[in-house]
Short mmCIF file of C-alpha atoms in Angstrom, two decimals:
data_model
loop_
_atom_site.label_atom_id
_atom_site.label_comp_id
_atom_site.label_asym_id
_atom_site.label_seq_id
_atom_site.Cartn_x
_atom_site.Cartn_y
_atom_site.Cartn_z
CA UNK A 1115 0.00 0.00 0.00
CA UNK A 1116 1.77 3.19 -1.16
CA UNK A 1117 0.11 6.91 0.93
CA UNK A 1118 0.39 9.72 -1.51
CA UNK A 1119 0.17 13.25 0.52
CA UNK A 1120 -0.22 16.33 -1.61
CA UNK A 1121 0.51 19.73 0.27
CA UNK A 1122 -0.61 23.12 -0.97
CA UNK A 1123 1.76 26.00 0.62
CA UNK A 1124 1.60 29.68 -0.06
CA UNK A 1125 5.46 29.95 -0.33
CA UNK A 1126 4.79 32.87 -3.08
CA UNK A 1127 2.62 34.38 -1.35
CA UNK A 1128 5.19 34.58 1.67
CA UNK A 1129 7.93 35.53 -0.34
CA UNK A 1130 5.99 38.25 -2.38
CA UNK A 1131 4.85 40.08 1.37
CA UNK A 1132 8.23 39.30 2.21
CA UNK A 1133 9.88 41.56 -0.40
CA UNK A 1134 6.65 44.18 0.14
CA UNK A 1135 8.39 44.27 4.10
CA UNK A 1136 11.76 44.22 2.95
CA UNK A 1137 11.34 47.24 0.89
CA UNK A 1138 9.22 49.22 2.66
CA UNK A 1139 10.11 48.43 6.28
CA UNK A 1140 13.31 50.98 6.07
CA UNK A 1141 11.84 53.60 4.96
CA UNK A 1142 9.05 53.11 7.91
CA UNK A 1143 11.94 52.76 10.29
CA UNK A 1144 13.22 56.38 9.27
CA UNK A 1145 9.63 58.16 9.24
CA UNK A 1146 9.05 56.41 12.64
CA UNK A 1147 12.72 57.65 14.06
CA UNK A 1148 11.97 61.02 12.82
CA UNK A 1149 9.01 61.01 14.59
CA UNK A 1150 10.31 60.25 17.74
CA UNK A 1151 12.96 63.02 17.51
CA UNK A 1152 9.97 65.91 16.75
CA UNK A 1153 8.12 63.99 19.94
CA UNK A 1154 11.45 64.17 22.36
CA UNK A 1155 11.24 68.28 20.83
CA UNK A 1156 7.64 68.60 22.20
CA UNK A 1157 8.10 66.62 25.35
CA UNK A 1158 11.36 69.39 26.07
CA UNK A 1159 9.28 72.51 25.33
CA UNK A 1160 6.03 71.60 27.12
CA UNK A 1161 8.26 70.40 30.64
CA UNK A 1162 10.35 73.69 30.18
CA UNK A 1163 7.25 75.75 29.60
CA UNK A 1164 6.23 73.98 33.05
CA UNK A 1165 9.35 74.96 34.54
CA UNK A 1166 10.27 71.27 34.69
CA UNK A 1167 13.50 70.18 34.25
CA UNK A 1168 14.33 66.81 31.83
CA UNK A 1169 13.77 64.91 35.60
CA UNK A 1170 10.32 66.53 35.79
CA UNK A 1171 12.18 68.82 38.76
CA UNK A 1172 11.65 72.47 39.22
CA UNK A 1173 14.10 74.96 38.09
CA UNK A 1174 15.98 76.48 40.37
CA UNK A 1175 14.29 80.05 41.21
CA UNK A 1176 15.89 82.83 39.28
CA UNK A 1177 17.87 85.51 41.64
CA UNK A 1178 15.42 88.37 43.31
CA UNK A 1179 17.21 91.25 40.20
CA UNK A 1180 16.06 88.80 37.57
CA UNK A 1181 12.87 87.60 38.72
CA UNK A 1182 12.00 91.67 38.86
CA UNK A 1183 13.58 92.00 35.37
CA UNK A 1184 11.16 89.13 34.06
CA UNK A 1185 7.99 90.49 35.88
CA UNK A 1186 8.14 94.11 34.63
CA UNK A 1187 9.15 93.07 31.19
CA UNK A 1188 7.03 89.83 30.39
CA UNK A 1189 4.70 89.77 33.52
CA UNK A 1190 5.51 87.03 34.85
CA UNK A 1191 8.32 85.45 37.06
CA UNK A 1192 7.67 82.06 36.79
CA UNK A 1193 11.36 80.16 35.97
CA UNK A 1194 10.13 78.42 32.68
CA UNK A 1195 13.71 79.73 30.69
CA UNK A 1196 11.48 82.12 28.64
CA UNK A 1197 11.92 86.12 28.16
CA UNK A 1198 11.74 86.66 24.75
CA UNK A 1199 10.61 82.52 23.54
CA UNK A 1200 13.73 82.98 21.03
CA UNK A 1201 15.51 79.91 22.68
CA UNK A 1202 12.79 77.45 22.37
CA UNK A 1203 11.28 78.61 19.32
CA UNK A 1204 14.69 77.41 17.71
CA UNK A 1205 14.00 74.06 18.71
CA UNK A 1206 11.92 73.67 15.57
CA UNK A 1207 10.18 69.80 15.03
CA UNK A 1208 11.27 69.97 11.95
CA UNK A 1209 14.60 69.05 9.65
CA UNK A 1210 16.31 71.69 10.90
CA UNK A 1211 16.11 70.58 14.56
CA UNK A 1212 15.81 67.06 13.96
CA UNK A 1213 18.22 65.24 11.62
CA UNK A 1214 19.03 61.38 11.19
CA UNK A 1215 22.55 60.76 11.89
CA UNK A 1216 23.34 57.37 11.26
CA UNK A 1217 21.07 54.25 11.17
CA UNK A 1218 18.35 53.94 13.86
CA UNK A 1219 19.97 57.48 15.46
CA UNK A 1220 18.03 60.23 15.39
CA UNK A 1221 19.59 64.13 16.91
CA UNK A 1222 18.23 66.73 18.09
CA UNK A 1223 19.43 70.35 17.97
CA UNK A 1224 19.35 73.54 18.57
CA UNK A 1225 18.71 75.00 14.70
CA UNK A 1226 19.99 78.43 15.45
CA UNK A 1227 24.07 78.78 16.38
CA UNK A 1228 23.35 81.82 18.72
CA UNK A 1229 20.49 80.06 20.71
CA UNK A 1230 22.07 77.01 20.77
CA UNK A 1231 25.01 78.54 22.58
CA UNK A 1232 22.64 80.56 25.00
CA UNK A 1233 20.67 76.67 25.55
CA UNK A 1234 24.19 75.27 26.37
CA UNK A 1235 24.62 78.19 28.89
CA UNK A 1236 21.67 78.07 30.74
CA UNK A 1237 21.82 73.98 30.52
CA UNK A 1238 25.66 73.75 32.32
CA UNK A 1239 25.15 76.96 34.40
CA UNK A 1240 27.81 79.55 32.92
CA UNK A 1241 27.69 82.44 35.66
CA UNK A 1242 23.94 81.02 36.86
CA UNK A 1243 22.71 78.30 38.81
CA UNK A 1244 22.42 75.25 36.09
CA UNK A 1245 19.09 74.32 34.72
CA UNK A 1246 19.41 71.29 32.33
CA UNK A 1247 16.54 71.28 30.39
CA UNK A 1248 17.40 69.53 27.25
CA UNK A 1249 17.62 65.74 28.13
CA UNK A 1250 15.12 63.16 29.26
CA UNK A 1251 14.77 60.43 32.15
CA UNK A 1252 13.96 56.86 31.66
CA UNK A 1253 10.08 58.29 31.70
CA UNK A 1254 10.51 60.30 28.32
CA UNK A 1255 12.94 57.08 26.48
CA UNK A 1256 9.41 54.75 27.75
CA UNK A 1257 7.33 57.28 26.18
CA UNK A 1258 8.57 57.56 22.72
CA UNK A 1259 9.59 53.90 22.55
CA UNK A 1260 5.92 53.16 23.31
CA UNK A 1261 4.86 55.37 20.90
CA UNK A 1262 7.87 54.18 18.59
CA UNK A 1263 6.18 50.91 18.77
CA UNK A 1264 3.06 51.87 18.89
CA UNK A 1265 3.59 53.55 15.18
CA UNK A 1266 5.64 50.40 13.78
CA UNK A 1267 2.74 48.26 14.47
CA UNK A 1268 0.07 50.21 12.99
CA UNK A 1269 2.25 50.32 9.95
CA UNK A 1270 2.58 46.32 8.98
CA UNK A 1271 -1.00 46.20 9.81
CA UNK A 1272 -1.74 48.37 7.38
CA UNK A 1273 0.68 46.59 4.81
CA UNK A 1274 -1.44 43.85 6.07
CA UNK A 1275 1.40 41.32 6.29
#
């Protein structure tokens, strides 16, 4: 008695979504790495606008002259590293702030040379108390990953591999 089993696969099928992944899958890397540069930009400016440090700490309080400086000019003296907004409005989420810079590494700077140097001041404490601002903690990097993910996922569902 001789069995004869016949097996139907979907190799080509597999291979053809294959190559549809291989291709596009890079490319969805960079978008998503992108992405996660213009959301470590947002998460910086809204816990600086708090007056948050990168730890979620408050600043330390400006000195009693500058704190009077701040309230007559902007009306406030709240330490949130913003007189005129110049600094933080050069922290653009876009290609000029955010630039990949080798595979899977994302940067993000300062897109103006004069800000950037007044950011670097402010961030060490050159002549005032430091305030480092531009950073994150373990609670930002679990943020965007999640989000990182989050975006990767939605993406080969939708190639619907």
């Amino acid at each position: 008695m001789v069995a004869q089993v016949t097996i139907k696969t979907n190799a080509k099928q597999l291979s053809k979504k294959y190559k549809v992944l291989q291709q596009r899958f890079p490319k969805i890397i960079n978008r998503e790495l992108m992405a996660s540069g213009f959301l470590m930009v947002q998460i910086i400016k809204e816990l600086t606008k708090r007056g948050k440090d990168f730890k979620r700490k408050k600043f330390k309080e400006y000195s009693e002259s500058y704190a009077d400086f701040k309230e007559k000019h902007v009306g406030t003296n709240v330490v949130n590293l913003m007189l005129s907004s110049d600094m933080l409005n050069s922290l653009t989420p876009d290609k000029r702030s955010v630039k990949k810079t080798g595979k899977n590494k994302v940067t993000v700077a300062f897109s103006n040379s004069e800000m950037r140097e007044r950011a670097f001041r402010i961030q060490t404490g050159d002549g005032q108390p430091a305030r480092p601002f531009f950073g994150f903690d373990k609670t930002t990097e679990n943020k965007i990953q999640k989000e990182f993910t989050r975006q990767i996922k939605k993406e080969i569902r939708r190639l619907k591999l």
